[in-house]
Coordinates of C-alpha atoms in Angstrom, one line a residue:
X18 CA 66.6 56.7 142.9
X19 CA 66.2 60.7 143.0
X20 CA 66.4 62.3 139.5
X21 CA 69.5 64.7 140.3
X22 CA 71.4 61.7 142.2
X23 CA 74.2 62.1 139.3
X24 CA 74.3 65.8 139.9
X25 CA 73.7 66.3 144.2
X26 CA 76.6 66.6 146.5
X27 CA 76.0 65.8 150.0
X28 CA 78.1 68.4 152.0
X29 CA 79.2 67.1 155.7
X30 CA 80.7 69.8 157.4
X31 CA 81.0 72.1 160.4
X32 CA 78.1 74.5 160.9
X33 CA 79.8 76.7 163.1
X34 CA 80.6 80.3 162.4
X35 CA 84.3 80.0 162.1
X36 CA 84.1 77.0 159.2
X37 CA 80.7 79.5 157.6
X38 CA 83.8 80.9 154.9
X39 CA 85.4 77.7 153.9
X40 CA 81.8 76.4 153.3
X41 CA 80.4 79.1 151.3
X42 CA 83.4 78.9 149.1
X43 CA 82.8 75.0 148.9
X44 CA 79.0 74.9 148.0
X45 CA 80.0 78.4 145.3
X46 CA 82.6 75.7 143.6
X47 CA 79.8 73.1 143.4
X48 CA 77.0 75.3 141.9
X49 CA 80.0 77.3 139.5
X50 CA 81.1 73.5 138.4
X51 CA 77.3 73.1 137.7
X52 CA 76.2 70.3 140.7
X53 CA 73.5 70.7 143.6
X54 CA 74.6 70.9 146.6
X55 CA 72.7 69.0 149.3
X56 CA 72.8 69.8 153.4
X57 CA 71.2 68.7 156.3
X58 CA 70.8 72.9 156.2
X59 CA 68.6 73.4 153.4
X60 CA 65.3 72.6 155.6
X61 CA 64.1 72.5 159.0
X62 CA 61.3 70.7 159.2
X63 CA 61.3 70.6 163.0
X64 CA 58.7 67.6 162.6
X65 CA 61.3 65.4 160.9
X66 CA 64.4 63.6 162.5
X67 CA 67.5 65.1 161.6
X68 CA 69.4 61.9 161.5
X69 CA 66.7 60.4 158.8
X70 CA 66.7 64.0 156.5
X71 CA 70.5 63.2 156.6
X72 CA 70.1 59.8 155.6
X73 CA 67.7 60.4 153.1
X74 CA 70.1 63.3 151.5
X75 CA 72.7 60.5 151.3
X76 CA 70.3 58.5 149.4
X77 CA 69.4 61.1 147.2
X78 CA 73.6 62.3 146.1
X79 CA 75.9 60.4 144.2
X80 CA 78.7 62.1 146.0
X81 CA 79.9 63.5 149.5
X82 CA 82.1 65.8 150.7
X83 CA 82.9 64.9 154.1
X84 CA 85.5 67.8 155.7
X85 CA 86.6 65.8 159.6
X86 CA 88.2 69.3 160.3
X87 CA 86.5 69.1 164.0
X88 CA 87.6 65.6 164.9
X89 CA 90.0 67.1 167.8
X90 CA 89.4 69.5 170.3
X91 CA 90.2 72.9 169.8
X92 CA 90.4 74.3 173.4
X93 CA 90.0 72.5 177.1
X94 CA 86.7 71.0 177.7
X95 CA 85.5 71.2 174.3
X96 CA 83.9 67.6 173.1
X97 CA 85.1 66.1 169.5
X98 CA 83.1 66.5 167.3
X99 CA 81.9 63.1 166.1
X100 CA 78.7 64.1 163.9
X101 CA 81.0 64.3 160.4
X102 CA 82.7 61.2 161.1
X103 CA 79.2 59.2 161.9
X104 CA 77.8 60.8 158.8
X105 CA 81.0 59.7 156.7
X106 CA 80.6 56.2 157.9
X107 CA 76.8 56.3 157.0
X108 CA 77.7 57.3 153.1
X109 CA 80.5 55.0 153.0
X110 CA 78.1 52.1 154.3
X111 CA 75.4 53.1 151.9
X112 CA 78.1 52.8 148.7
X113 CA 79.4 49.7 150.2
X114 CA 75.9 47.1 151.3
X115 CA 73.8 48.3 148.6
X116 CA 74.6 47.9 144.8
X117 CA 72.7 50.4 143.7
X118 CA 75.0 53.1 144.9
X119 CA 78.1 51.6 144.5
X120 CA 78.9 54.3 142.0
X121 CA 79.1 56.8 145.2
X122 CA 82.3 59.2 145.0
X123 CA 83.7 60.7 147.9
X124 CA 86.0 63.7 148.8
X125 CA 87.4 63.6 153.0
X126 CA 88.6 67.1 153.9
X127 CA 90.8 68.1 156.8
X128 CA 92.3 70.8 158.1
X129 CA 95.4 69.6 158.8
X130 CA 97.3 66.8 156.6
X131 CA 97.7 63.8 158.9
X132 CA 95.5 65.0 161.8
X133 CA 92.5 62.8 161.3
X134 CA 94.9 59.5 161.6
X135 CA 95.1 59.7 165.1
X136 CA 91.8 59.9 165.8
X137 CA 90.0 57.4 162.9
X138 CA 93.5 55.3 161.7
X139 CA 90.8 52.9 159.8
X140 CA 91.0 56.1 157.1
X141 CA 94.9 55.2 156.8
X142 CA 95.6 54.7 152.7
X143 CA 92.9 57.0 151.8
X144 CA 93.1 59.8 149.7
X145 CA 92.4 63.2 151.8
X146 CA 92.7 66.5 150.8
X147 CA 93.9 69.6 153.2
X148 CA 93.1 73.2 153.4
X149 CA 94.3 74.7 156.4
X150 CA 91.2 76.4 157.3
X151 CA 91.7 78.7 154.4
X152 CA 88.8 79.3 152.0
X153 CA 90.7 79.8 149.0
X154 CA 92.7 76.4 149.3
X155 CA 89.4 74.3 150.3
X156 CA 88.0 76.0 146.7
X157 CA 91.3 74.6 145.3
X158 CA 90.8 71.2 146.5
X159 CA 87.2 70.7 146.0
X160 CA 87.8 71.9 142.2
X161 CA 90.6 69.3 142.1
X162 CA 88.5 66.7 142.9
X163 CA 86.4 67.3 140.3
X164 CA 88.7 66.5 137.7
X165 CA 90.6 64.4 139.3
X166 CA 87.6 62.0 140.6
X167 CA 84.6 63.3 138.7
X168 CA 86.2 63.6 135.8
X169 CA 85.4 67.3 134.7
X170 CA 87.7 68.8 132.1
X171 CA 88.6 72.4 130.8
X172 CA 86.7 73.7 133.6
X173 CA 87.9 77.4 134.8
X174 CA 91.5 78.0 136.1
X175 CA 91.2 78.0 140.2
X176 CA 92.7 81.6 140.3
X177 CA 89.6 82.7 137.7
X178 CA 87.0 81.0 140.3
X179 CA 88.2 82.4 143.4
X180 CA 87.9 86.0 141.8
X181 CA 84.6 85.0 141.0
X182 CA 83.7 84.0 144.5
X183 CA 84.9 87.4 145.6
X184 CA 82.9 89.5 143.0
X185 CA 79.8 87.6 144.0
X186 CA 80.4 88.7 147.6
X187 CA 80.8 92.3 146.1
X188 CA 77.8 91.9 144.0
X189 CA 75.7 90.6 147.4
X190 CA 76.5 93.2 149.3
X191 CA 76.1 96.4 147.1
X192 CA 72.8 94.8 146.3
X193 CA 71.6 94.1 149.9
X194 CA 72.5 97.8 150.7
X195 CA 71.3 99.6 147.5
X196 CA 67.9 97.8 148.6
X197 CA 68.9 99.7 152.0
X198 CA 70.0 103.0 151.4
X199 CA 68.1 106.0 150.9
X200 CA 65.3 104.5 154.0
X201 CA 68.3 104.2 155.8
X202 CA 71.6 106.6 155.8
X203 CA 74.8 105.1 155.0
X204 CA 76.3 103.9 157.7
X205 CA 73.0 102.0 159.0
X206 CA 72.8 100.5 155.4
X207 CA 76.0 98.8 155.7
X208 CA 75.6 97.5 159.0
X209 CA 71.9 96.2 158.2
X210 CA 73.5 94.9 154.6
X211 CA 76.5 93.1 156.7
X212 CA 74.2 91.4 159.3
X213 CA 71.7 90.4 156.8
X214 CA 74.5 88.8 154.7
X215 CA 76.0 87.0 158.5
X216 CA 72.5 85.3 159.2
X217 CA 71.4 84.7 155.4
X218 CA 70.0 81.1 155.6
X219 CA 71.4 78.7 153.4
X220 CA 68.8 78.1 151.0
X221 CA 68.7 82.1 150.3
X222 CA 72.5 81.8 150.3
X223 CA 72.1 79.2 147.6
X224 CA 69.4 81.3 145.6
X225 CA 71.7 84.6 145.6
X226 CA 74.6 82.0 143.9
X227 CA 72.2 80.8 141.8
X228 CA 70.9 84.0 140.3
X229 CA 74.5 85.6 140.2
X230 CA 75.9 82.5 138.6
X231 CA 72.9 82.4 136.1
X232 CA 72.7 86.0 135.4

């Protein structure tokens, strides 16, 4: 077994652009709360199977967070998205056949309340948590699972965590355009600043938390 596996958390999410928020807010709560958050984003080995990096992340993190918010079809001719439910079953099988990790914790997301029922009803009786697509309230939720589940206590006030969230965007920004300005004028600063925050790769996104958090 890994040597963080108490303090990983697989993430199994949307990549999209619209979800990008609601996951940087996530994987901020994870790092603030003092975990390590694990994605099938942090490398791309091109010369490895994604399916097995996934598998072995699984391996490697005593809990998931497994958000189904793309389970139905947002507009015609869209597929479901069926990559966060497979990746749900796989952690839940891992937990369940093998002993050693039957101390796995999980945390199912969705965007709306009782949407996922009608697509996977074998979920019925679980515990899932809701955030309407709104960053804010999937920070709320994650955190609540924490101490609900995890069993953290007298960790920050949600209200105090979001506010840190948002001064760390701040923070990344003023320093990705102070690098910028003066070989650029002002207006070019901001927009090169902006763009290079948009395509930041996760593992620099995680870094930037990192050295905020730690700072």
């Amino acid at each position: 077994m890994t040597e963080n596996y108490n303090s990983n958390v697989f993430i199994n999410c949307p990549f999209d652009s619209e979800y990008k928020p609601l996951l940087n807010t996530i994987v901020f709560t994870i790092i603030y709360l003092g975990y390590n958050p694990r994605l099938s984003l942090e490398q791309s080995d091109s010369g490895k199977f994604r399916l097995q990096k996934i598998l072995n992340i699984i391996k490697e993190s005593r809990f998931g967070i497994h958000d189904l918010s793309r389970i139905q079809a947002s507009k015609k001719n869209e597929f479901f998205r069926f990559n966060m439910p497979f990746e749900l079953g796989a952690d839940f099988g891992c937990k369940e056949y093998n002993s050693n990790y039957s101390d796995k914790l999980f945390l199912v997301l969705a965007s709306k309340r009782f949407d996922y029922m009608q697509a996977i009803s074998d979920l019925n009786g679980i515990d899932i948590k809701n955030h309407n697509d709104i960053a804010q309230e999937a920070l709320n939720k994650v955190r609540e699972w924490f101490i609900e589940t995890v069993g953290l206590r007298d960790i920050d006030a949600p209200l105090k965590m979001w506010y840190r969230y948002s001064d760390f965007q701040t923070s990344l920004f003023e320093s990705k355009f102070a690098k910028l300005y003066g070989e650029y004028d002002e207006n070019s600063a901001e927009k090169i600043a902006k763009d290079q925050i948009k395509n930041m790769t996760m593992p620099e996104y995680i870094d930037e938390l990192r050295q905020y958090l730690n700072g």
